Amino acid sequence: MLRPATPLSIIFLIAFVLALLTTLSTPIIKQIPLGSYEGYNFGVFGWCNQTTCSKFGIGYHTDILFQQNGEQDPFTLPETTRYGISGILIVHPIAALLILICFGLAVAAHFHGPSHSPRYLLGLLILTIPTLIVTLLAFLVDILLFVPHLNWGGWIELAATILIIGSTIVTCAMRRTVVSRKARKKRIEENADMNGSAYYESLAADQRSRVATAPSVA
């Protein structure tokens, strides 16, 4: 039987895989570039060309690559600005970590306790908000750094962002369903006199008490 938490878990899993791919981009996996130009592929922690790769680190320069060939810097932002922004690429692994946590919580929502707890689902819903912000920030950083040479590795971060938006909507719907179900159950209990259940229960209890107190005939 398909539970409401199953689609949510699948969405988070796909989003995590996409965010992980961008984190493992060049130079970790050369075939996953966030941006590319003239044989150079750029990723979260550095760059690579056909023969060599930069050192693994947070933030890196790119102007020297093209000055050696007598070319102008092909990117939109100035080099000094882009170097500062390149350090913010660290939000990619942070986004992947947050999505992984959300995925774990969504899997746990398959159990009876969490799936029927409005507080648990509210906590998951609240966590999706910073996850969405960080994932969106990662995509915006890719846009700023690599436009007009953004490659497919940058676009899959946008796909992850869209999936997080979808997961937020699904989580909100799940919580609303649980809250509505609990509220309906509470109304039924409060209005038990109107549906006759309390009347028949009291009638049965009264009959049992009469039988218990009736004098026995020797």
PDB file of C-alpha atoms in Angstrom:
ATOM      1  CA  MET A   1       0.000   0.000   0.000  1.00  0.00           C
ATOM      2  CA  LEU A   2       1.364   3.390  -1.025  1.00  0.00           C
ATOM      3  CA  ARG A   3       1.687   5.710   1.942  1.00  0.00           C
ATOM      4  CA  PRO A   4       1.692   9.521   1.693  1.00  0.00           C
ATOM      5  CA  ALA A   5       5.309   9.611   2.860  1.00  0.00           C
ATOM      6  CA  THR A   6       6.451   7.422  -0.049  1.00  0.00           C
ATOM      7  CA  PRO A   7       6.127  10.067  -2.811  1.00  0.00           C
ATOM      8  CA  LEU A   8       7.723  12.586  -0.458  1.00  0.00           C
ATOM      9  CA  SER A   9      10.674  10.269   0.148  1.00  0.00           C
ATOM     10  CA  ILE A  10      11.103   9.701  -3.591  1.00  0.00           C
ATOM     11  CA  ILE A  11      11.112  13.446  -4.269  1.00  0.00           C
ATOM     12  CA  PHE A  12      13.737  14.059  -1.596  1.00  0.00           C
ATOM     13  CA  LEU A  13      15.833  11.141  -2.862  1.00  0.00           C
ATOM     14  CA  ILE A  14      15.886  12.455  -6.432  1.00  0.00           C
ATOM     15  CA  ALA A  15      16.672  15.966  -5.201  1.00  0.00           C
ATOM     16  CA  PHE A  16      19.526  14.600  -3.086  1.00  0.00           C
ATOM     17  CA  VAL A  17      21.018  12.696  -6.018  1.00  0.00           C
ATOM     18  CA  LEU A  18      20.930  15.842  -8.161  1.00  0.00           C
ATOM     19  CA  ALA A  19      22.460  17.982  -5.410  1.00  0.00           C
ATOM     20  CA  LEU A  20      25.121  15.341  -4.814  1.00  0.00           C
ATOM     21  CA  LEU A  21      26.042  15.319  -8.500  1.00  0.00           C
ATOM     22  CA  THR A  22      26.658  19.065  -8.464  1.00  0.00           C
ATOM     23  CA  THR A  23      28.743  18.691  -5.304  1.00  0.00           C
ATOM     24  CA  LEU A  24      30.853  16.000  -6.976  1.00  0.00           C
ATOM     25  CA  SER A  25      31.384  18.165 -10.048  1.00  0.00           C
ATOM     26  CA  THR A  26      34.761  19.114 -11.499  1.00  0.00           C
ATOM     27  CA  PRO A  27      37.476  18.487 -10.345  1.00  0.00           C
ATOM     28  CA  ILE A  28      36.125  15.463  -8.420  1.00  0.00           C
ATOM     29  CA  ILE A  29      34.261  14.123 -11.454  1.00  0.00           C
ATOM     30  CA  LYS A  30      35.490  15.831 -14.603  1.00  0.00           C
ATOM     31  CA  GLN A  31      32.407  14.813 -16.578  1.00  0.00           C
ATOM     32  CA  ILE A  32      30.113  16.967 -14.396  1.00  0.00           C
ATOM     33  CA  PRO A  33      30.884  20.634 -15.145  1.00  0.00           C
ATOM     34  CA  LEU A  34      28.925  23.516 -13.672  1.00  0.00           C
ATOM     35  CA  GLY A  35      30.388  25.768 -16.340  1.00  0.00           C
ATOM     36  CA  SER A  36      32.682  25.229 -19.303  1.00  0.00           C
ATOM     37  CA  TYR A  37      34.594  27.300 -21.836  1.00  0.00           C
ATOM     38  CA  GLU A  38      37.325  26.523 -24.370  1.00  0.00           C
ATOM     39  CA  GLY A  39      38.147  23.106 -22.948  1.00  0.00           C
ATOM     40  CA  TYR A  40      38.021  24.208 -19.307  1.00  0.00           C
ATOM     41  CA  ASN A  41      35.407  22.711 -16.998  1.00  0.00           C
ATOM     42  CA  PHE A  42      34.557  24.437 -13.725  1.00  0.00           C
ATOM     43  CA  GLY A  43      33.012  22.926 -10.629  1.00  0.00           C
ATOM     44  CA  VAL A  44      32.450  23.517  -6.937  1.00  0.00           C
ATOM     45  CA  PHE A  45      36.020  22.951  -5.763  1.00  0.00           C
ATOM     46  CA  GLY A  46      38.105  23.828  -8.817  1.00  0.00           C
ATOM     47  CA  TRP A  47      38.566  23.422 -12.559  1.00  0.00           C
ATOM     48  CA  CYS A  48      39.976  20.948 -15.048  1.00  0.00           C
ATOM     49  CA  ASN A  49      41.074  20.895 -18.658  1.00  0.00           C
ATOM     50  CA  GLN A  50      42.015  17.930 -20.805  1.00  0.00           C
ATOM     51  CA  THR A  51      45.398  17.462 -19.153  1.00  0.00           C
ATOM     52  CA  THR A  52      45.355  18.878 -15.640  1.00  0.00           C
ATOM     53  CA  CYS A  53      43.169  19.986 -12.750  1.00  0.00           C
ATOM     54  CA  SER A  54      43.434  22.687 -10.136  1.00  0.00           C
ATOM     55  CA  LYS A  55      43.980  22.005  -6.485  1.00  0.00           C
ATOM     56  CA  PHE A  56      40.955  20.961  -4.484  1.00  0.00           C
ATOM     57  CA  GLY A  57      39.764  23.994  -2.510  1.00  0.00           C
ATOM     58  CA  ILE A  58      37.100  26.562  -1.728  1.00  0.00           C
ATOM     59  CA  GLY A  59      37.279  29.532  -4.086  1.00  0.00           C
ATOM     60  CA  TYR A  60      39.552  29.699  -7.125  1.00  0.00           C
ATOM     61  CA  HIS A  61      40.810  32.133  -9.766  1.00  0.00           C
ATOM     62  CA  THR A  62      40.030  31.741 -13.466  1.00  0.00           C
ATOM     63  CA  ASP A  63      41.512  34.845 -15.103  1.00  0.00           C
ATOM     64  CA  ILE A  64      45.015  33.381 -15.209  1.00  0.00           C
ATOM     65  CA  LEU A  65      43.750  30.515 -17.374  1.00  0.00           C
ATOM     66  CA  PHE A  66      42.827  32.819 -20.220  1.00  0.00           C
ATOM     67  CA  GLN A  67      45.548  35.431 -19.754  1.00  0.00           C
ATOM     68  CA  GLN A  68      48.102  32.760 -20.561  1.00  0.00           C
ATOM     69  CA  ASN A  69      46.485  32.347 -23.975  1.00  0.00           C
ATOM     70  CA  GLY A  70      46.093  36.082 -24.525  1.00  0.00           C
ATOM     71  CA  GLU A  71      42.305  35.858 -24.271  1.00  0.00           C
ATOM     72  CA  GLN A  72      39.913  38.102 -22.413  1.00  0.00           C
ATOM     73  CA  ASP A  73      38.013  36.770 -19.436  1.00  0.00           C
ATOM     74  CA  PRO A  74      34.896  35.210 -21.011  1.00  0.00           C
ATOM     75  CA  PHE A  75      32.633  35.525 -17.979  1.00  0.00           C
ATOM     76  CA  THR A  76      30.282  38.361 -17.122  1.00  0.00           C
ATOM     77  CA  LEU A  77      31.482  39.302 -13.635  1.00  0.00           C
ATOM     78  CA  PRO A  78      34.911  40.806 -12.943  1.00  0.00           C
ATOM     79  CA  GLU A  79      37.546  38.370 -11.725  1.00  0.00           C
ATOM     80  CA  THR A  80      37.828  39.819  -8.217  1.00  0.00           C
ATOM     81  CA  THR A  81      34.072  39.630  -7.702  1.00  0.00           C
ATOM     82  CA  ARG A  82      33.862  36.155  -9.158  1.00  0.00           C
ATOM     83  CA  TYR A  83      36.674  34.888  -6.939  1.00  0.00           C
ATOM     84  CA  GLY A  84      34.805  36.065  -3.849  1.00  0.00           C
ATOM     85  CA  ILE A  85      31.565  34.484  -5.024  1.00  0.00           C
ATOM     86  CA  SER A  86      33.319  31.216  -5.897  1.00  0.00           C
ATOM     87  CA  GLY A  87      33.843  30.646  -2.184  1.00  0.00           C
ATOM     88  CA  ILE A  88      30.063  30.558  -1.774  1.00  0.00           C
ATOM     89  CA  LEU A  89      29.982  27.424  -3.929  1.00  0.00           C
ATOM     90  CA  ILE A  90      30.399  25.619  -0.610  1.00  0.00           C
ATOM     91  CA  VAL A  91      26.602  25.895  -0.290  1.00  0.00           C
ATOM     92  CA  HIS A  92      26.338  22.981  -2.740  1.00  0.00           C
ATOM     93  CA  PRO A  93      27.427  20.304  -0.218  1.00  0.00           C
ATOM     94  CA  ILE A  94      25.445  22.092   2.496  1.00  0.00           C
ATOM     95  CA  ALA A  95      22.316  21.880   0.345  1.00  0.00           C
ATOM     96  CA  ALA A  96      22.972  18.193  -0.324  1.00  0.00           C
ATOM     97  CA  LEU A  97      23.338  17.546   3.411  1.00  0.00           C
ATOM     98  CA  LEU A  98      20.084  19.328   4.248  1.00  0.00           C
ATOM     99  CA  ILE A  99      18.238  17.402   1.550  1.00  0.00           C
ATOM    100  CA  LEU A 100      19.665  14.154   2.911  1.00  0.00           C
ATOM    101  CA  ILE A 101      18.362  15.014   6.383  1.00  0.00           C
ATOM    102  CA  CYS A 102      14.935  15.779   4.932  1.00  0.00           C
ATOM    103  CA  PHE A 103      15.021  12.457   3.094  1.00  0.00           C
ATOM    104  CA  GLY A 104      15.759  10.613   6.333  1.00  0.00           C
ATOM    105  CA  LEU A 105      12.881  12.362   8.092  1.00  0.00           C
ATOM    106  CA  ALA A 106      10.558  11.564   5.187  1.00  0.00           C
ATOM    107  CA  VAL A 107      11.504   7.883   5.401  1.00  0.00           C
ATOM    108  CA  ALA A 108      10.827   7.952   9.147  1.00  0.00           C
ATOM    109  CA  ALA A 109       7.376   9.375   8.373  1.00  0.00           C
ATOM    110  CA  HIS A 110       6.402   5.909   7.121  1.00  0.00           C
ATOM    111  CA  PHE A 111       6.105   4.803  10.746  1.00  0.00           C
ATOM    112  CA  HIS A 112       2.809   5.267  12.563  1.00  0.00           C
ATOM    113  CA  GLY A 113       4.001   7.740  15.175  1.00  0.00           C
ATOM    114  CA  PRO A 114       5.652  10.351  12.935  1.00  0.00           C
ATOM    115  CA  SER A 115       3.068   9.987  10.170  1.00  0.00           C
ATOM    116  CA  HIS A 116       0.257  10.820  12.612  1.00  0.00           C
ATOM    117  CA  SER A 117       2.102  13.602  14.435  1.00  0.00           C
ATOM    118  CA  PRO A 118       1.333  17.172  13.310  1.00  0.00           C
ATOM    119  CA  ARG A 119       4.372  18.398  15.253  1.00  0.00           C
ATOM    120  CA  TYR A 120       6.705  16.011  13.457  1.00  0.00           C
ATOM    121  CA  LEU A 121       5.372  17.025  10.057  1.00  0.00           C
ATOM    122  CA  LEU A 122       5.565  20.678  11.062  1.00  0.00           C
ATOM    123  CA  GLY A 123       9.220  20.205  11.955  1.00  0.00           C
ATOM    124  CA  LEU A 124       9.866  18.608   8.572  1.00  0.00           C
ATOM    125  CA  LEU A 125       7.989  21.424   6.862  1.00  0.00           C
ATOM    126  CA  ILE A 126      10.058  24.038   8.685  1.00  0.00           C
ATOM    127  CA  LEU A 127      13.280  22.238   7.709  1.00  0.00           C
ATOM    128  CA  THR A 128      12.330  22.301   4.033  1.00  0.00           C
ATOM    129  CA  ILE A 129      12.355  26.116   4.104  1.00  0.00           C
ATOM    130  CA  PRO A 130      16.105  26.600   4.805  1.00  0.00           C
ATOM    131  CA  THR A 131      16.771  23.630   2.529  1.00  0.00           C
ATOM    132  CA  LEU A 132      14.951  25.409  -0.280  1.00  0.00           C
ATOM    133  CA  ILE A 133      16.777  28.670   0.413  1.00  0.00           C
ATOM    134  CA  VAL A 134      20.226  27.053   0.402  1.00  0.00           C
ATOM    135  CA  THR A 135      19.484  25.017  -2.730  1.00  0.00           C
ATOM    136  CA  LEU A 136      18.193  28.093  -4.538  1.00  0.00           C
ATOM    137  CA  LEU A 137      21.254  30.042  -3.395  1.00  0.00           C
ATOM    138  CA  ALA A 138      23.509  27.349  -4.850  1.00  0.00           C
ATOM    139  CA  PHE A 139      21.809  27.679  -8.226  1.00  0.00           C
ATOM    140  CA  LEU A 140      21.989  31.484  -8.148  1.00  0.00           C
ATOM    141  CA  VAL A 141      25.710  31.320  -7.387  1.00  0.00           C
ATOM    142  CA  ASP A 142      26.159  29.049 -10.407  1.00  0.00           C
ATOM    143  CA  ILE A 143      24.295  31.574 -12.543  1.00  0.00           C
ATOM    144  CA  LEU A 144      26.386  34.504 -11.322  1.00  0.00           C
ATOM    145  CA  LEU A 145      29.694  32.709 -11.759  1.00  0.00           C
ATOM    146  CA  PHE A 146      29.317  30.883 -15.033  1.00  0.00           C
ATOM    147  CA  VAL A 147      26.858  32.851 -17.177  1.00  0.00           C
ATOM    148  CA  PRO A 148      26.998  32.830 -20.183  1.00  0.00           C
ATOM    149  CA  HIS A 149      28.826  29.484 -20.065  1.00  0.00           C
ATOM    150  CA  LEU A 150      26.674  27.589 -17.565  1.00  0.00           C
ATOM    151  CA  ASN A 151      26.710  23.864 -18.279  1.00  0.00           C
ATOM    152  CA  TRP A 152      24.278  21.049 -17.477  1.00  0.00           C
ATOM    153  CA  GLY A 153      25.778  20.509 -14.028  1.00  0.00           C
ATOM    154  CA  GLY A 154      24.453  23.898 -13.006  1.00  0.00           C
ATOM    155  CA  TRP A 155      20.999  23.313 -14.423  1.00  0.00           C
ATOM    156  CA  ILE A 156      20.415  20.145 -12.412  1.00  0.00           C
ATOM    157  CA  GLU A 157      20.690  22.287  -9.289  1.00  0.00           C
ATOM    158  CA  LEU A 158      17.654  24.147 -10.598  1.00  0.00           C
ATOM    159  CA  ALA A 159      15.870  20.803 -10.949  1.00  0.00           C
ATOM    160  CA  ALA A 160      16.738  20.002  -7.331  1.00  0.00           C
ATOM    161  CA  THR A 161      15.321  23.376  -6.278  1.00  0.00           C
ATOM    162  CA  ILE A 162      12.051  22.676  -8.075  1.00  0.00           C
ATOM    163  CA  LEU A 163      11.828  19.277  -6.395  1.00  0.00           C
ATOM    164  CA  ILE A 164      12.330  20.861  -2.972  1.00  0.00           C
ATOM    165  CA  ILE A 165       9.464  23.241  -3.723  1.00  0.00           C
ATOM    166  CA  GLY A 166       7.324  20.225  -4.605  1.00  0.00           C
ATOM    167  CA  SER A 167       8.348  18.417  -1.422  1.00  0.00           C
ATOM    168  CA  THR A 168       7.367  21.455   0.635  1.00  0.00           C
ATOM    169  CA  ILE A 169       3.902  21.390  -0.912  1.00  0.00           C
ATOM    170  CA  VAL A 170       3.546  17.640  -0.298  1.00  0.00           C
ATOM    171  CA  THR A 171       4.677  17.992   3.329  1.00  0.00           C
ATOM    172  CA  CYS A 172       2.201  20.812   3.891  1.00  0.00           C
ATOM    173  CA  ALA A 173      -0.594  18.700   2.407  1.00  0.00           C
ATOM    174  CA  MET A 174       0.344  15.733   4.604  1.00  0.00           C
ATOM    175  CA  ARG A 175       0.279  17.835   7.751  1.00  0.00           C
ATOM    176  CA  ARG A 176      -3.015  19.439   6.807  1.00  0.00           C
ATOM    177  CA  THR A 177      -4.541  16.000   6.267  1.00  0.00           C
ATOM    178  CA  VAL A 178      -3.365  14.788   9.678  1.00  0.00           C
ATOM    179  CA  VAL A 179      -4.604  17.936  11.420  1.00  0.00           C
ATOM    180  CA  SER A 180      -7.985  17.686   9.677  1.00  0.00           C
ATOM    181  CA  ARG A 181      -8.307  14.026  10.616  1.00  0.00           C
ATOM    182  CA  LYS A 182      -7.542  14.725  14.267  1.00  0.00           C
ATOM    183  CA  ALA A 183      -9.937  17.680  14.328  1.00  0.00           C
ATOM    184  CA  ARG A 184     -12.713  15.576  12.795  1.00  0.00           C
ATOM    185  CA  LYS A 185     -12.131  12.808  15.316  1.00  0.00           C
ATOM    186  CA  LYS A 186     -12.264  15.324  18.153  1.00  0.00           C
ATOM    187  CA  ARG A 187     -15.543  16.775  16.869  1.00  0.00           C
ATOM    188  CA  ILE A 188     -17.061  13.312  16.669  1.00  0.00           C
ATOM    189  CA  GLU A 189     -16.048  12.603  20.248  1.00  0.00           C
ATOM    190  CA  GLU A 190     -17.414  15.936  21.463  1.00  0.00           C
ATOM    191  CA  ASN A 191     -20.683  15.432  19.617  1.00  0.00           C
ATOM    192  CA  ALA A 192     -21.123  11.820  20.633  1.00  0.00           C
ATOM    193  CA  ASP A 193     -24.465  12.675  22.230  1.00  0.00           C
ATOM    194  CA  MET A 194     -25.794  13.818  18.875  1.00  0.00           C
ATOM    195  CA  ASN A 195     -24.961  10.608  17.050  1.00  0.00           C
ATOM    196  CA  GLY A 196     -26.521   8.449  19.773  1.00  0.00           C
ATOM    197  CA  SER A 197     -23.440   6.490  20.788  1.00  0.00           C
ATOM    198  CA  ALA A 198     -23.246   8.063  24.233  1.00  0.00           C
ATOM    199  CA  TYR A 199     -26.968   7.448  24.768  1.00  0.00           C
ATOM    200  CA  TYR A 200     -26.723   3.750  24.026  1.00  0.00           C
ATOM    201  CA  GLU A 201     -23.564   3.423  26.091  1.00  0.00           C
ATOM    202  CA  SER A 202     -25.247   5.051  29.104  1.00  0.00           C
ATOM    203  CA  LEU A 203     -28.363   2.926  28.571  1.00  0.00           C
ATOM    204  CA  ALA A 204     -26.309  -0.259  28.544  1.00  0.00           C
ATOM    205  CA  ALA A 205     -24.426   0.836  31.654  1.00  0.00           C
ATOM    206  CA  ASP A 206     -27.708   1.603  33.415  1.00  0.00           C
ATOM    207  CA  GLN A 207     -29.077  -1.817  32.572  1.00  0.00           C
ATOM    208  CA  ARG A 208     -25.946  -3.492  33.871  1.00  0.00           C
ATOM    209  CA  SER A 209     -26.167  -1.556  37.126  1.00  0.00           C
ATOM    210  CA  ARG A 210     -29.820  -2.566  37.575  1.00  0.00           C
ATOM    211  CA  VAL A 211     -28.988  -6.206  37.053  1.00  0.00           C
ATOM    212  CA  ALA A 212     -26.138  -5.963  39.526  1.00  0.00           C
ATOM    213  CA  THR A 213     -28.284  -4.330  42.222  1.00  0.00           C
ATOM    214  CA  ALA A 214     -31.433  -6.458  41.717  1.00  0.00           C
ATOM    215  CA  PRO A 215     -32.217  -8.729  44.757  1.00  0.00           C
ATOM    216  CA  SER A 216     -31.652 -12.374  44.125  1.00  0.00           C
ATOM    217  CA  VAL A 217     -34.540 -14.834  44.641  1.00  0.00           C
ATOM    218  CA  ALA A 218     -33.659 -17.792  46.846  1.00  0.00           C
TER     219      ALA A 218
END
